[in-house]
Short mmCIF file of N, CA, C and O in Angstrom, two decimals:
data_model
loop_
_atom_site.label_atom_id
_atom_site.label_comp_id
_atom_site.label_asym_id
_atom_site.label_seq_id
_atom_site.Cartn_x
_atom_site.Cartn_y
_atom_site.Cartn_z
N ARG A 1 49.81 141.17 101.84
CA ARG A 1 48.77 140.74 102.77
C ARG A 1 48.13 139.52 102.30
O ARG A 1 47.67 139.45 100.97
N CYS A 2 47.61 138.60 103.31
CA CYS A 2 46.96 137.44 103.10
C CYS A 2 45.72 137.35 104.00
O CYS A 2 45.33 136.09 104.27
N ALA A 3 45.37 138.38 104.40
CA ALA A 3 44.10 138.57 105.18
C ALA A 3 42.94 137.89 104.53
O ALA A 3 42.84 138.35 103.42
N ASN A 4 42.06 137.26 105.41
CA ASN A 4 40.60 136.93 105.01
C ASN A 4 40.66 135.97 103.74
O ASN A 4 39.95 136.34 102.63
N ASN A 5 41.50 135.08 103.55
CA ASN A 5 41.45 134.28 102.39
C ASN A 5 41.12 132.65 102.66
O ASN A 5 41.16 131.99 101.85
N LYS A 6 40.56 132.39 103.82
CA LYS A 6 40.38 131.11 104.25
C LYS A 6 41.41 130.19 104.17
O LYS A 6 41.12 128.82 103.87
N LEU A 7 42.57 130.47 104.42
CA LEU A 7 43.81 129.70 104.36
C LEU A 7 43.75 128.69 105.47
O LEU A 7 43.27 129.08 106.54
N LYS A 8 44.06 127.41 105.30
CA LYS A 8 43.88 126.50 106.47
C LYS A 8 45.25 125.77 106.75
O LYS A 8 46.15 125.72 105.86
N GLY A 9 45.22 125.19 108.23
CA GLY A 9 46.56 124.54 108.33
C GLY A 9 47.55 125.39 108.77
O GLY A 9 47.51 126.23 109.68
N ALA A 10 48.72 125.13 108.06
CA ALA A 10 50.08 125.93 108.60
C ALA A 10 50.22 127.10 107.72
O ALA A 10 49.60 127.15 106.46
N LEU A 11 51.00 127.97 108.33
CA LEU A 11 51.49 129.19 107.27
C LEU A 11 52.12 128.71 106.10
O LEU A 11 53.13 127.77 106.41
N PRO A 12 51.84 129.21 104.88
CA PRO A 12 52.55 128.89 103.92
C PRO A 12 54.22 128.83 103.97
O PRO A 12 54.87 130.00 104.32
N ALA A 13 54.97 127.82 103.64
CA ALA A 13 56.21 127.69 103.75
C ALA A 13 57.10 128.89 102.66
O ALA A 13 58.20 129.21 103.14
N GLU A 14 56.40 129.15 101.83
CA GLU A 14 57.18 130.14 100.94
C GLU A 14 57.20 131.69 101.43
O GLU A 14 58.39 132.26 101.04
N VAL A 15 56.41 131.95 102.53
CA VAL A 15 56.84 133.25 103.27
C VAL A 15 57.95 133.17 103.90
O VAL A 15 58.57 134.31 103.84
N PHE A 16 58.73 132.03 104.36
CA PHE A 16 59.77 131.86 105.18
C PHE A 16 61.08 132.20 103.99
O PHE A 16 62.27 132.27 104.72
N GLU A 17 60.79 132.28 102.74
CA GLU A 17 61.83 132.47 101.92
C GLU A 17 61.93 133.89 101.50
O GLU A 17 62.59 134.37 100.60
N LEU A 18 61.45 134.82 102.39
CA LEU A 18 61.27 136.43 102.12
C LEU A 18 62.03 137.12 103.33
O LEU A 18 61.52 137.71 104.15
N PRO A 19 63.16 137.04 103.31
CA PRO A 19 64.09 137.37 104.45
C PRO A 19 64.05 138.86 104.74
O PRO A 19 64.33 139.40 106.01
N GLU A 20 63.54 139.73 103.83
CA GLU A 20 63.64 141.21 103.93
C GLU A 20 62.11 141.53 104.33
O GLU A 20 62.17 142.65 104.47
N LEU A 21 61.39 140.58 104.56
CA LEU A 21 59.85 141.04 104.47
C LEU A 21 59.82 141.78 106.11
O LEU A 21 60.40 141.40 107.11
N GLN A 22 59.07 142.88 105.96
CA GLN A 22 58.77 143.59 107.43
C GLN A 22 57.41 143.46 108.03
O GLN A 22 57.26 143.63 109.12
N GLU A 23 56.41 143.14 107.18
CA GLU A 23 54.99 143.09 107.58
C GLU A 23 54.42 141.74 107.20
O GLU A 23 54.60 141.45 106.01
N LEU A 24 53.93 141.13 108.15
CA LEU A 24 53.10 139.74 107.72
C LEU A 24 51.76 139.91 108.17
O LEU A 24 51.36 139.90 109.30
N ASP A 25 50.63 139.94 107.32
CA ASP A 25 49.22 139.95 107.60
C ASP A 25 48.26 138.60 107.21
O ASP A 25 48.23 138.60 106.05
N PHE A 26 48.22 137.78 108.18
CA PHE A 26 47.51 136.48 107.88
C PHE A 26 46.05 136.42 108.74
O PHE A 26 45.71 135.54 109.27
N ARG A 27 45.51 137.85 109.08
CA ARG A 27 44.46 137.76 109.94
C ARG A 27 43.48 137.13 109.30
O ARG A 27 43.13 137.13 107.79
N VAL A 28 42.23 136.63 109.87
CA VAL A 28 41.01 136.17 109.54
C VAL A 28 41.25 135.00 108.46
O VAL A 28 40.74 135.04 107.34
N ASN A 29 42.11 133.94 108.78
CA ASN A 29 42.15 132.69 108.06
C ASN A 29 41.80 131.59 109.11
O ASN A 29 41.03 131.82 110.18
N ARG A 30 42.34 130.49 108.73
CA ARG A 30 42.22 129.19 109.67
C ARG A 30 43.56 128.49 109.95
O ARG A 30 43.49 127.25 109.86
N ILE A 31 44.38 129.53 109.95
CA ILE A 31 45.80 128.92 110.33
C ILE A 31 45.86 128.16 111.80
O ILE A 31 45.38 129.15 112.75
N CYS A 32 46.49 127.16 111.98
CA CYS A 32 46.53 126.54 113.23
C CYS A 32 47.96 126.30 113.61
O CYS A 32 48.18 125.75 114.94
N SER A 33 48.91 126.55 112.68
CA SER A 33 50.24 126.20 113.02
C SER A 33 51.36 127.19 112.44
O SER A 33 50.84 127.58 111.29
N ILE A 34 52.18 127.59 112.79
CA ILE A 34 53.42 128.16 112.43
C ILE A 34 54.70 127.70 112.45
O ILE A 34 55.01 127.26 113.72
N SER A 35 55.38 127.32 111.44
CA SER A 35 56.88 126.72 111.50
C SER A 35 57.52 127.73 112.27
O SER A 35 57.60 128.88 112.34
N ASP A 36 58.59 127.01 112.87
CA ASP A 36 59.76 127.74 113.64
C ASP A 36 60.60 128.34 112.45
O ASP A 36 61.51 129.31 112.81
N ASP A 37 60.32 128.06 111.20
CA ASP A 37 61.03 128.98 110.37
C ASP A 37 60.66 130.37 110.14
O ASP A 37 61.27 131.09 109.49
N LEU A 38 59.73 130.71 110.83
CA LEU A 38 59.41 132.10 111.15
C LEU A 38 60.54 132.97 111.67
O LEU A 38 60.83 134.06 111.14
N GLY A 39 61.30 132.33 112.27
CA GLY A 39 62.59 132.83 113.05
C GLY A 39 63.60 133.38 111.78
O GLY A 39 64.34 134.30 112.07
N ARG A 40 63.15 132.92 110.60
CA ARG A 40 64.32 133.62 109.51
C ARG A 40 63.76 134.90 109.06
O ARG A 40 64.44 135.54 108.35
N LEU A 41 62.75 135.45 109.70
CA LEU A 41 62.26 136.70 109.05
C LEU A 41 62.56 137.73 110.07
O LEU A 41 61.94 138.28 110.62
N GLY A 42 63.61 137.77 110.17
CA GLY A 42 64.48 138.88 111.05
C GLY A 42 64.27 140.31 111.00
O GLY A 42 64.29 141.02 112.05
N ARG A 43 63.82 140.56 109.85
CA ARG A 43 63.47 142.10 109.68
C ARG A 43 61.92 142.52 109.89
O ARG A 43 61.51 143.53 109.94
N LEU A 44 61.10 141.50 110.44
CA LEU A 44 59.89 141.43 110.54
C LEU A 44 59.55 142.49 111.78
O LEU A 44 60.09 142.42 112.82
N THR A 45 58.80 143.53 111.36
CA THR A 45 58.44 144.43 112.41
C THR A 45 56.73 144.50 112.79
O THR A 45 56.37 144.87 114.07
N GLU A 46 56.10 143.80 111.95
CA GLU A 46 54.62 143.57 112.32
C GLU A 46 54.11 142.32 111.96
O GLU A 46 54.33 141.82 110.84
N LEU A 47 53.35 141.69 112.60
CA LEU A 47 53.05 140.33 112.47
C LEU A 47 51.43 140.30 112.97
O LEU A 47 51.46 140.71 114.15
N ARG A 48 50.75 140.13 112.09
CA ARG A 48 49.34 140.09 112.33
C ARG A 48 48.55 138.68 112.20
O ARG A 48 48.46 138.50 111.12
N LEU A 49 48.11 138.26 113.25
CA LEU A 49 47.51 136.69 113.05
C LEU A 49 46.19 136.44 113.63
O LEU A 49 45.73 135.54 114.11
N SER A 50 45.56 137.52 114.07
CA SER A 50 44.32 137.45 114.70
C SER A 50 43.37 136.87 114.00
O SER A 50 43.19 136.73 112.77
N HIS A 51 42.21 136.22 114.65
CA HIS A 51 41.19 135.55 114.03
C HIS A 51 41.56 134.23 113.25
O HIS A 51 41.22 134.24 111.91
N ASN A 52 42.55 133.39 113.89
CA ASN A 52 42.75 132.21 113.45
C ASN A 52 42.53 131.07 114.18
O ASN A 52 41.61 131.22 115.20
N GLN A 53 43.25 130.08 114.34
CA GLN A 53 43.06 128.88 115.24
C GLN A 53 44.42 128.44 115.95
O GLN A 53 44.50 127.30 116.08
N LEU A 54 45.12 129.37 116.09
CA LEU A 54 46.36 129.17 116.74
C LEU A 54 46.22 128.81 118.34
O LEU A 54 45.31 129.26 119.12
N SER A 55 46.90 127.64 118.94
CA SER A 55 46.56 127.15 120.16
C SER A 55 47.86 127.96 120.95
O SER A 55 48.00 127.83 122.30
N GLY A 56 48.72 128.46 120.16
CA GLY A 56 49.93 129.13 121.06
C GLY A 56 50.81 129.78 119.90
O GLY A 56 50.79 129.65 118.74
N LEU A 57 51.74 130.56 120.41
CA LEU A 57 52.76 131.40 119.59
C LEU A 57 53.98 130.34 119.40
O LEU A 57 54.52 129.80 120.35
N PRO A 58 54.48 130.34 118.35
CA PRO A 58 55.70 129.45 117.98
C PRO A 58 56.86 130.05 118.78
O PRO A 58 56.96 131.39 118.92
N VAL A 59 57.88 129.27 119.29
CA VAL A 59 59.01 129.62 119.91
C VAL A 59 59.77 130.84 119.03
O VAL A 59 60.40 131.88 119.56
N ALA A 60 59.65 130.67 117.67
CA ALA A 60 60.37 131.66 116.76
C ALA A 60 60.00 133.01 116.88
O ALA A 60 60.74 133.99 116.50
N VAL A 61 58.76 133.32 117.34
CA VAL A 61 58.22 134.45 117.57
C VAL A 61 59.11 135.28 118.57
O VAL A 61 59.46 136.53 118.18
N TYR A 62 59.66 134.79 119.43
CA TYR A 62 60.45 135.39 120.37
C TYR A 62 61.87 135.77 120.09
O TYR A 62 62.47 136.52 120.66
N ARG A 63 62.27 135.20 119.06
CA ARG A 63 63.48 135.42 118.20
C ARG A 63 63.48 136.87 117.36
O ARG A 63 64.52 137.27 116.71
N LEU A 64 62.41 137.12 117.08
CA LEU A 64 61.91 138.33 116.09
C LEU A 64 62.19 139.71 116.86
O LEU A 64 61.34 140.33 117.22
N THR A 65 63.64 140.13 117.12
CA THR A 65 63.90 141.23 118.02
C THR A 65 63.56 142.58 117.39
O THR A 65 63.17 143.44 118.12
N ASN A 66 63.11 142.71 116.20
CA ASN A 66 62.86 143.86 115.58
C ASN A 66 61.22 144.00 115.54
O ASN A 66 60.64 145.15 115.12
N LEU A 67 60.63 143.01 115.93
CA LEU A 67 58.95 142.88 116.13
C LEU A 67 58.53 144.14 116.85
O LEU A 67 59.04 144.18 118.11
N GLN A 68 57.79 144.85 116.30
CA GLN A 68 57.13 146.13 117.09
C GLN A 68 55.66 145.93 117.41
O GLN A 68 55.17 146.58 118.36
N HIS A 69 55.04 145.12 116.46
CA HIS A 69 53.56 144.99 116.49
C HIS A 69 53.21 143.50 116.30
O HIS A 69 53.47 142.83 115.30
N LEU A 70 52.69 142.91 117.35
CA LEU A 70 52.29 141.50 117.37
C LEU A 70 50.69 141.46 117.67
O LEU A 70 50.26 142.04 118.86
N GLU A 71 49.99 140.65 116.85
CA GLU A 71 48.43 140.83 116.97
C GLU A 71 48.13 139.40 116.70
O GLU A 71 48.45 138.78 115.84
N ALA A 72 47.68 138.89 117.92
CA ALA A 72 47.06 137.42 117.66
C ALA A 72 45.87 137.46 118.54
O ALA A 72 45.61 136.17 119.18
N ALA A 73 45.07 138.08 118.52
CA ALA A 73 43.80 138.17 119.40
C ALA A 73 42.72 137.03 118.53
O ALA A 73 42.89 136.93 117.20
N ASN A 74 41.68 136.67 119.05
CA ASN A 74 40.76 135.73 118.68
C ASN A 74 41.48 134.64 118.15
O ASN A 74 41.09 134.00 117.20
N ASN A 75 42.27 133.94 118.90
CA ASN A 75 42.71 132.58 118.54
C ASN A 75 42.31 131.67 119.53
O ASN A 75 41.23 131.73 120.36
N GLN A 76 43.05 130.61 119.76
CA GLN A 76 43.01 129.68 120.86
C GLN A 76 44.04 129.54 121.74
O GLN A 76 44.19 128.44 122.54
N ILE A 77 44.88 130.42 122.08
CA ILE A 77 46.16 130.68 122.70
C ILE A 77 45.63 130.65 124.26
O ILE A 77 44.85 131.39 124.94
N THR A 78 46.31 129.61 124.99
CA THR A 78 46.08 129.52 126.45
C THR A 78 47.29 129.96 127.07
O THR A 78 47.02 130.12 128.44
N ASP A 79 48.51 129.96 126.48
CA ASP A 79 49.51 130.32 127.55
C ASP A 79 50.60 130.98 126.60
O ASP A 79 50.81 130.96 125.39
N VAL A 80 51.53 131.94 127.05
CA VAL A 80 52.50 132.63 126.36
C VAL A 80 53.73 132.80 127.11
O VAL A 80 53.83 132.94 128.37
N ASP A 81 54.75 132.37 126.65
CA ASP A 81 56.05 131.86 127.17
C ASP A 81 56.62 133.40 127.67
O ASP A 81 56.58 134.38 127.19
N LEU A 82 57.46 133.35 128.75
CA LEU A 82 58.02 134.48 129.26
C LEU A 82 59.01 135.11 128.34
O LEU A 82 59.43 136.23 128.71
N SER A 83 59.52 134.28 127.39
CA SER A 83 60.41 134.80 126.53
C SER A 83 59.96 136.09 125.85
O SER A 83 60.63 136.69 124.92
N ILE A 84 58.66 136.32 125.81
CA ILE A 84 58.04 137.36 125.06
C ILE A 84 58.61 138.67 125.57
O ILE A 84 58.73 139.73 124.90
N THR A 85 59.24 138.69 126.60
CA THR A 85 59.92 139.80 127.38
C THR A 85 61.37 140.14 126.69
O THR A 85 61.76 141.20 126.74
N GLN A 86 61.79 139.13 125.63
CA GLN A 86 62.87 139.32 124.89
C GLN A 86 62.71 140.59 123.68
O GLN A 86 63.51 141.00 123.12
N LEU A 87 61.19 140.39 123.40
CA LEU A 87 60.97 141.29 122.38
C LEU A 87 60.96 142.81 122.78
O LEU A 87 59.90 143.71 123.03
N VAL A 88 62.28 143.40 123.17
CA VAL A 88 62.31 144.69 123.47
C VAL A 88 61.74 146.10 122.60
O VAL A 88 61.51 146.99 123.13
N ASN A 89 61.60 145.73 121.40
CA ASN A 89 61.08 146.67 120.52
C ASN A 89 59.53 146.59 120.49
O ASN A 89 58.88 147.50 119.63
N LEU A 90 58.85 145.81 120.97
CA LEU A 90 57.48 145.60 120.78
C LEU A 90 56.47 146.65 121.72
O LEU A 90 56.92 146.96 122.71
N ASN A 91 55.76 147.45 120.75
CA ASN A 91 55.06 148.61 121.24
C ASN A 91 53.42 148.19 121.22
O ASN A 91 52.88 148.57 122.18
N VAL A 92 53.05 147.19 120.64
CA VAL A 92 51.66 146.68 120.61
C VAL A 92 51.64 145.18 120.70
O VAL A 92 52.29 144.53 119.96
N LEU A 93 51.01 144.76 121.72
CA LEU A 93 50.70 143.28 121.89
C LEU A 93 49.09 143.09 122.06
O LEU A 93 48.81 143.80 123.00
N ASP A 94 48.58 142.34 121.13
CA ASP A 94 47.14 142.04 121.35
C ASP A 94 47.10 140.63 121.21
O ASP A 94 46.98 139.84 120.22
N LEU A 95 46.72 140.09 122.44
CA LEU A 95 46.39 138.82 122.63
C LEU A 95 44.91 138.55 123.20
O LEU A 95 44.58 137.42 123.88
N SER A 96 44.20 139.55 122.95
CA SER A 96 42.67 139.51 123.57
C SER A 96 41.65 138.58 123.07
O SER A 96 41.96 137.93 121.98
N GLN A 97 40.72 138.31 123.56
CA GLN A 97 39.66 137.45 123.00
C GLN A 97 39.88 136.02 122.78
O GLN A 97 39.75 135.20 121.81
N GLN A 98 40.70 135.44 123.56
CA GLN A 98 41.15 134.04 123.54
C GLN A 98 40.07 133.21 124.52
O GLN A 98 39.54 133.78 125.43
N PRO A 99 39.45 132.18 124.01
CA PRO A 99 38.38 131.44 124.62
C PRO A 99 38.73 131.00 126.06
O PRO A 99 37.55 131.19 126.87
N ASN A 100 39.93 130.90 126.34
CA ASN A 100 40.18 130.32 127.95
C ASN A 100 40.73 131.69 128.66
O ASN A 100 41.46 131.07 129.59
N HIS A 101 40.66 132.68 128.19
CA HIS A 101 41.50 133.83 128.87
C HIS A 101 40.99 133.80 130.42
O HIS A 101 40.10 133.85 130.68
N ARG A 102 42.15 134.09 131.04
CA ARG A 102 42.00 134.02 132.32
C ARG A 102 42.32 135.49 132.94
O ARG A 102 43.37 136.36 132.51
#
């Protein structure tokens, strides 16, 4: 867990070198971008990114077919690609509280 650490900028690259990782928690930071290397974490089942500064979800998220829980509330996300429907194991999706939410 790396929640509530005031991390700024991009998600740390070292995270992508942990292919067996199943849960990733970077809630309550100042993350504004995530590399497409996120797709290397094929065993990821939970991804928690709420309360950051993301303007969108990286395309790599849609390749995480084992993902069951995706939490990205309270960011700056204005659009979500229809590819999200490829996440057939997704049980929880929280994209609430976006500033320009329609």
